[in-house]
Coordinates of C-alpha atoms in Angstrom, one line a residue:
M158 CA 63.4 -99.6 -167.7
H159 CA 67.2 -99.4 -167.4
L160 CA 69.2 -101.9 -170.1
F161 CA 73.0 -102.4 -171.3
P162 CA 74.0 -100.6 -174.2
A163 CA 73.8 -103.3 -176.3
L164 CA 70.2 -104.9 -175.4
S165 CA 69.0 -101.0 -175.6
K166 CA 70.2 -101.1 -179.3
K167 CA 68.3 -104.3 -179.6
Y168 CA 65.0 -103.7 -178.3
C169 CA 64.6 -100.4 -178.1
H170 CA 63.8 -99.6 -181.2
E171 CA 62.7 -101.0 -184.9
R172 CA 65.1 -102.5 -187.3
M173 CA 63.6 -105.3 -189.7
S174 CA 62.2 -104.5 -193.5
A175 CA 59.3 -105.8 -193.5
G176 CA 59.5 -109.1 -195.6
E177 CA 62.7 -109.5 -192.7
A178 CA 60.2 -109.3 -190.0
Q179 CA 57.2 -111.9 -191.5
R180 CA 60.3 -114.6 -192.5
M181 CA 61.6 -113.9 -188.8
A182 CA 57.2 -114.7 -187.9
Q183 CA 57.2 -118.1 -190.3
F184 CA 60.7 -119.2 -188.2
I185 CA 58.8 -119.0 -185.3
A186 CA 55.9 -120.6 -186.3
W187 CA 57.6 -123.5 -187.3
A188 CA 60.6 -123.0 -184.4
P189 CA 59.5 -126.6 -182.8
M190 CA 60.9 -128.6 -186.6
V191 CA 63.8 -126.1 -186.4
F192 CA 64.4 -127.1 -183.1
Q193 CA 64.3 -130.6 -184.1
V194 CA 66.3 -130.9 -187.6
S195 CA 68.8 -128.5 -185.7
R196 CA 69.5 -130.9 -182.8
L197 CA 69.6 -133.8 -186.2
M198 CA 71.7 -132.0 -188.1
V199 CA 74.8 -132.2 -184.4
K200 CA 73.8 -135.9 -184.0
F201 CA 73.7 -137.5 -186.6
G202 CA 76.8 -136.2 -187.3
I203 CA 75.7 -134.2 -190.4
L204 CA 77.7 -131.0 -189.5
D205 CA 80.9 -132.4 -188.2
L206 CA 80.9 -134.3 -192.0
L207 CA 80.2 -130.5 -193.8
R208 CA 82.4 -129.2 -191.0
D209 CA 85.1 -131.1 -192.2
S210 CA 84.9 -130.8 -195.8
H211 CA 87.2 -129.0 -197.1
D212 CA 84.6 -129.2 -200.8
G213 CA 81.7 -129.9 -199.2
L214 CA 79.1 -133.2 -199.3
T215 CA 76.5 -133.9 -202.1
Q216 CA 73.4 -135.5 -200.5
G217 CA 75.0 -138.8 -201.5
E218 CA 78.3 -138.6 -200.1
L219 CA 76.0 -137.8 -197.0
V220 CA 73.9 -140.9 -197.2
Q221 CA 76.8 -143.1 -197.5
R222 CA 79.0 -142.0 -194.8
T223 CA 75.6 -141.4 -191.7
K224 CA 73.7 -144.7 -193.1
L225 CA 70.4 -142.8 -193.4
S226 CA 68.1 -143.1 -195.7
T227 CA 68.2 -140.8 -199.1
Y228 CA 64.5 -139.5 -197.8
A229 CA 65.9 -138.6 -194.0
V230 CA 69.0 -136.9 -195.8
K231 CA 66.9 -134.6 -198.3
I232 CA 64.7 -134.2 -194.8
L233 CA 67.5 -132.2 -193.2
T234 CA 69.3 -130.5 -195.3
E235 CA 66.7 -129.1 -197.0
A236 CA 65.2 -128.2 -193.9
S237 CA 69.0 -126.9 -192.9
L238 CA 69.3 -124.5 -195.5
S239 CA 65.4 -122.6 -195.3
A240 CA 66.9 -122.6 -191.6
G241 CA 70.2 -121.6 -192.5
I242 CA 72.0 -123.7 -190.8
V243 CA 73.8 -125.1 -194.0
L244 CA 75.1 -123.5 -198.0
V245 CA 74.5 -125.2 -200.8
D246 CA 76.7 -124.7 -204.2
E247 CA 74.0 -124.7 -207.0
E248 CA 76.0 -125.5 -209.4
T249 CA 77.2 -128.8 -208.0
G250 CA 75.3 -129.7 -205.0
R251 CA 77.8 -129.7 -202.5
F252 CA 76.0 -129.2 -198.9
S253 CA 78.5 -126.7 -196.3
L254 CA 78.0 -124.9 -193.0
S255 CA 76.9 -122.5 -192.8
K256 CA 78.7 -119.8 -189.8
T257 CA 75.1 -120.5 -187.8
G258 CA 76.0 -124.2 -188.3
W259 CA 79.3 -124.0 -187.6
F260 CA 78.3 -122.3 -183.7
L261 CA 75.3 -125.5 -183.8
L262 CA 79.2 -127.6 -183.7
T263 CA 81.6 -125.8 -181.7
D264 CA 79.6 -123.4 -179.2
D265 CA 79.3 -125.1 -175.9
S266 CA 76.8 -122.5 -174.4
T267 CA 74.7 -123.5 -177.7
R268 CA 75.2 -127.0 -177.0
V269 CA 74.5 -127.0 -172.7
N270 CA 70.9 -125.0 -174.2
M271 CA 69.9 -127.3 -176.8
D272 CA 70.5 -130.5 -174.8
F273 CA 68.2 -128.7 -171.4
N274 CA 65.3 -128.3 -173.6
H275 CA 65.4 -131.3 -175.2
D276 CA 65.7 -133.8 -172.2
V277 CA 64.4 -130.9 -170.1
N278 CA 61.9 -128.5 -172.0
Y279 CA 60.8 -129.7 -174.4
R280 CA 56.9 -131.8 -174.0
G281 CA 56.3 -129.3 -170.5
M282 CA 56.6 -126.2 -173.4
F283 CA 52.4 -127.5 -174.4
F284 CA 51.6 -126.5 -170.5
L285 CA 53.2 -123.1 -170.8
E286 CA 49.5 -121.5 -170.9
E287 CA 48.3 -123.5 -168.5
A288 CA 51.0 -122.9 -165.9
L289 CA 50.9 -118.8 -167.4
T290 CA 47.4 -118.7 -165.9
N291 CA 47.3 -121.1 -162.8
E292 CA 51.3 -120.0 -161.9
K293 CA 52.0 -123.6 -160.9
P294 CA 54.7 -125.6 -163.0
E295 CA 52.2 -127.8 -165.1
G296 CA 54.7 -129.2 -168.1
L297 CA 56.4 -130.8 -164.7
K298 CA 53.8 -133.6 -165.3
T299 CA 55.7 -134.9 -168.4
L300 CA 58.9 -135.7 -165.9
G301 CA 57.4 -136.6 -162.3
N302 CA 54.9 -135.8 -159.8
W303 CA 56.9 -133.1 -157.7
P304 CA 55.4 -130.0 -156.5
T305 CA 58.7 -128.4 -158.3
I306 CA 61.3 -129.8 -159.6
Y307 CA 63.9 -128.8 -157.0
E308 CA 62.4 -131.6 -155.0
G309 CA 62.9 -134.2 -157.8
L310 CA 66.4 -133.3 -159.1
S311 CA 67.8 -136.6 -157.2
K312 CA 64.7 -138.8 -159.0
L313 CA 65.1 -137.6 -162.7
P314 CA 65.9 -139.6 -165.2
E315 CA 70.0 -139.9 -165.3
E316 CA 69.8 -138.2 -169.6
V317 CA 67.2 -135.6 -168.2
Q318 CA 68.9 -134.6 -164.7
S319 CA 72.8 -134.1 -166.8
S320 CA 70.9 -132.1 -169.0
W321 CA 69.6 -130.2 -165.8
F322 CA 72.9 -129.9 -164.3
G323 CA 74.8 -129.6 -167.6
F324 CA 72.5 -126.6 -168.1
D325 CA 73.4 -125.3 -164.5
H326 CA 76.6 -125.5 -163.6
F327 CA 78.1 -124.4 -166.5
Y328 CA 77.2 -121.1 -166.3
S329 CA 78.0 -121.3 -162.8
D330 CA 81.0 -122.9 -162.5
N331 CA 83.1 -120.1 -165.2
S332 CA 82.2 -117.4 -162.8
F333 CA 83.5 -119.5 -159.9
S334 CA 86.9 -118.1 -159.7
Q335 CA 86.2 -114.7 -160.1
A336 CA 83.5 -114.6 -157.4
L337 CA 86.0 -115.9 -154.9
N338 CA 88.1 -113.0 -154.9
I339 CA 85.4 -110.8 -154.2
V340 CA 83.9 -113.1 -151.6
F341 CA 87.6 -113.5 -149.2
A342 CA 88.5 -110.3 -149.7
H343 CA 88.4 -109.5 -146.8
N344 CA 89.6 -113.4 -145.5
P345 CA 85.9 -115.3 -144.3
R346 CA 85.9 -117.7 -141.9
H347 CA 82.3 -118.3 -141.7
L348 CA 80.6 -119.2 -145.3
M349 CA 76.9 -120.3 -145.1
D350 CA 76.3 -121.4 -149.2
V351 CA 72.4 -121.7 -149.4
G352 CA 71.1 -123.3 -152.2
G353 CA 74.4 -124.5 -152.5
N354 CA 73.5 -127.3 -154.6
T355 CA 75.9 -130.4 -155.8
G356 CA 78.3 -128.8 -153.1
R357 CA 80.7 -127.5 -155.5
F358 CA 81.2 -123.3 -155.1
A359 CA 81.6 -125.4 -151.5
L360 CA 84.6 -127.1 -152.6
R361 CA 86.1 -124.1 -154.7
C362 CA 85.7 -121.9 -151.2
V363 CA 87.5 -124.4 -149.3
A364 CA 90.6 -125.3 -152.0
H365 CA 91.2 -121.4 -152.3
S366 CA 91.3 -121.2 -148.1
A367 CA 92.4 -122.9 -145.5
D368 CA 90.7 -121.1 -142.5
V369 CA 87.2 -121.2 -144.0
N370 CA 84.5 -123.3 -143.2
V371 CA 81.5 -123.9 -145.6
T372 CA 77.8 -124.9 -144.5
I373 CA 75.8 -125.9 -146.9
V374 CA 71.5 -125.5 -146.8
D375 CA 69.3 -126.6 -149.5
L376 CA 66.7 -129.3 -149.6
P377 CA 66.8 -132.6 -147.7
G378 CA 66.7 -133.7 -151.7
Q379 CA 70.2 -131.6 -152.8
I380 CA 71.7 -132.6 -149.4
G381 CA 71.5 -135.8 -150.2
M382 CA 73.5 -135.4 -153.4
M383 CA 76.1 -132.6 -152.3
K384 CA 77.3 -135.7 -149.7
K385 CA 78.1 -137.9 -153.0
N386 CA 79.7 -135.7 -154.4
I387 CA 82.4 -133.8 -152.0
E388 CA 83.3 -137.5 -150.7
G389 CA 86.4 -138.5 -149.9
K390 CA 87.6 -134.5 -151.8
E391 CA 90.1 -132.2 -150.0
G392 CA 88.3 -129.9 -147.5
A393 CA 85.4 -131.9 -147.6
E394 CA 85.9 -132.2 -143.7
R395 CA 85.7 -128.4 -143.7
I396 CA 81.7 -128.2 -145.9
A397 CA 79.0 -129.0 -143.0
D398 CA 75.0 -129.4 -144.3
Y399 CA 72.0 -127.9 -143.2
P400 CA 69.0 -129.7 -144.2
T401 CA 65.9 -126.9 -144.6
D402 CA 63.3 -125.7 -146.8
L403 CA 62.7 -122.3 -146.9
L404 CA 59.1 -121.6 -148.3
D405 CA 58.4 -123.5 -145.3
K406 CA 57.5 -120.1 -142.8
T407 CA 58.1 -121.9 -139.2
N408 CA 62.0 -122.7 -141.2
E409 CA 64.7 -120.3 -140.3
L410 CA 68.8 -120.2 -142.1
P411 CA 71.1 -121.2 -139.0
K412 CA 72.4 -118.5 -136.7
G413 CA 76.2 -118.9 -136.3
E414 CA 79.0 -116.0 -136.5
W415 CA 78.8 -115.9 -140.1
D416 CA 81.5 -113.3 -142.5
V417 CA 79.6 -114.4 -145.4
I418 CA 76.5 -115.2 -146.7
W419 CA 76.5 -116.5 -150.3
M420 CA 73.6 -117.7 -152.8
S421 CA 74.4 -118.1 -156.7
Q422 CA 71.7 -118.3 -159.0
F423 CA 69.7 -119.5 -156.1
L424 CA 66.7 -116.7 -155.5
D425 CA 66.0 -116.6 -159.0
C426 CA 64.6 -120.4 -157.8
F427 CA 61.7 -118.0 -156.2
S428 CA 58.5 -115.7 -156.7
E429 CA 58.9 -112.1 -155.7
P430 CA 56.8 -112.4 -152.1
Q431 CA 59.1 -115.8 -151.3
I432 CA 62.7 -113.7 -152.3
V433 CA 61.5 -111.2 -149.7
A434 CA 61.1 -113.6 -147.6
I435 CA 64.0 -115.6 -148.0
L436 CA 66.5 -112.5 -147.5
Q437 CA 64.2 -111.5 -144.1
K438 CA 65.8 -114.7 -142.6
A439 CA 69.3 -114.4 -144.1
A440 CA 69.2 -111.0 -141.8
A441 CA 67.7 -112.2 -139.1
V442 CA 71.4 -114.0 -139.0
M443 CA 73.1 -111.5 -140.3
N444 CA 75.9 -109.1 -138.5
P445 CA 76.7 -105.7 -139.1
N446 CA 79.6 -107.6 -140.5
T447 CA 77.9 -110.2 -142.4
R448 CA 78.2 -109.5 -146.3
L449 CA 75.5 -111.4 -148.3
F450 CA 76.8 -111.9 -152.0
I451 CA 73.7 -112.4 -154.6
M452 CA 75.3 -113.8 -157.7
E453 CA 73.0 -114.0 -161.0
T454 CA 72.5 -113.8 -164.7
F455 CA 70.6 -110.1 -164.5
W456 CA 68.6 -109.9 -168.5
D457 CA 69.1 -106.4 -168.5
R458 CA 72.5 -106.0 -167.2
Q459 CA 74.6 -108.2 -170.1
Q460 CA 77.6 -106.9 -172.3
Y461 CA 75.9 -108.9 -175.3
E462 CA 71.7 -109.6 -176.3
T463 CA 72.6 -113.4 -177.3
T464 CA 72.7 -113.4 -172.9
A465 CA 69.7 -111.5 -172.7
L466 CA 68.2 -113.8 -175.1
C467 CA 69.0 -117.2 -173.3
L468 CA 68.0 -115.8 -169.5
T469 CA 64.9 -114.1 -170.5
M470 CA 64.0 -117.7 -172.6
T471 CA 65.3 -119.5 -169.4
S472 CA 62.5 -117.5 -167.5
V473 CA 60.1 -119.7 -169.8
Y474 CA 61.5 -122.6 -168.3
F475 CA 61.0 -121.4 -164.8
T476 CA 57.2 -120.7 -165.2
A477 CA 56.4 -124.0 -167.0
M478 CA 58.9 -126.6 -165.8
A479 CA 61.0 -125.3 -162.3
N480 CA 58.5 -123.7 -160.2
G481 CA 55.9 -122.0 -162.4
N482 CA 56.2 -118.2 -160.0
S483 CA 60.6 -117.2 -160.9
K484 CA 62.1 -115.8 -163.3
M485 CA 65.6 -114.3 -164.3
Y486 CA 65.1 -111.5 -162.5
H487 CA 65.8 -107.6 -164.5
S488 CA 68.4 -105.8 -162.1
E489 CA 66.4 -103.3 -160.4
D490 CA 63.6 -105.6 -159.2
M491 CA 65.9 -107.6 -157.4
A492 CA 67.1 -104.3 -155.9
R493 CA 63.8 -103.5 -154.7
L494 CA 62.9 -107.0 -152.8
I495 CA 66.8 -106.2 -151.0
D496 CA 65.4 -103.0 -150.2
Q497 CA 61.8 -105.3 -149.0
A498 CA 63.8 -107.1 -147.3
G499 CA 65.5 -105.0 -145.0
L500 CA 68.3 -104.7 -146.4
K501 CA 70.7 -102.7 -148.6
V502 CA 73.4 -102.8 -152.0
V503 CA 76.8 -101.3 -150.9
A504 CA 78.2 -102.6 -154.7
T505 CA 77.6 -103.7 -157.9
H506 CA 79.9 -106.2 -159.5
D507 CA 79.4 -106.7 -163.4
G508 CA 81.4 -109.2 -165.8
I509 CA 81.5 -112.4 -164.0
G510 CA 82.1 -114.6 -165.4
R511 CA 79.4 -115.8 -167.8
G512 CA 77.2 -112.7 -167.7
H513 CA 77.2 -112.7 -163.9
S514 CA 76.9 -110.1 -161.6
I515 CA 76.8 -110.0 -157.5
L516 CA 75.4 -108.3 -155.7
E517 CA 77.1 -107.5 -152.3
V518 CA 74.7 -106.7 -149.5
S519 CA 75.1 -106.1 -145.9
L520 CA 72.2 -104.4 -142.9
P521 CA 71.8 -100.5 -143.4

């Protein structure tokens, strides 16, 4: 198993003392409490107050400024000490922000991940064991009664939907500028966006090139959301749609003279056999000049280990909540599936946005 250097350094050798390892084990055992305390330290504004106070604040001052009870402030600040979110001055009893607390408060990806896990995943993770055993998203019933989360996206409660799309868009949107330079290197005129979601990439494409026409392929529910999202926006007249369920064996991708087929954060939503079947459908409508671009966050190809942590944990979301059978893939697994589908990888573009890679694929 090949890993990028930062991951190899972290994952291949034991680096903790026995005491450190024991504490980490306890941290894991109490992780649900740590998560909720941390979330509320942000929500109640306590971390904001500590960041903005040069000399720190006592528990009494925090009570006055937050209007929380003395009991609530003591519970939160003392638990936060043990979690490493805040520090305390023994002489004055004043609390201040730790480096970890600072990242909780100011790091965009941390905030997006926290909202996603609280609003979308938290209750459903109770059913992870059943999901792993049955290979079905057993935790999804905490949100609604659908086979997968994708059929229910348009029906999710507003706060849950906001956190789901916030998570999804945060990682993809930061990659689009670099991706466009790769996708449009040969001035494509006909582009198929498979799994186009709300049409954000399609809008970027028609803004990038006045010559391109985009067809978005997605589930009917997502197509409806996409139409609302692009309505009245510049270039929307060059965006067509093709509603279909690609898991239905009788459904195919639209035929045409495709210069580019684009799949962004799409194939990770499917199991390995499903990925092969989808790629075979793509191969059936490709010509020798068509390029298939697959943009994914492969956990093994990360420059920073923290990103790999986020990705392997995202796989758990897919198991319990999304569909029960997909994950964030190792790049070697994806290359194997591409080969099984009768296609070949002709180039790999790493370092795209926040940890994305683009596999450039063609017919053999």
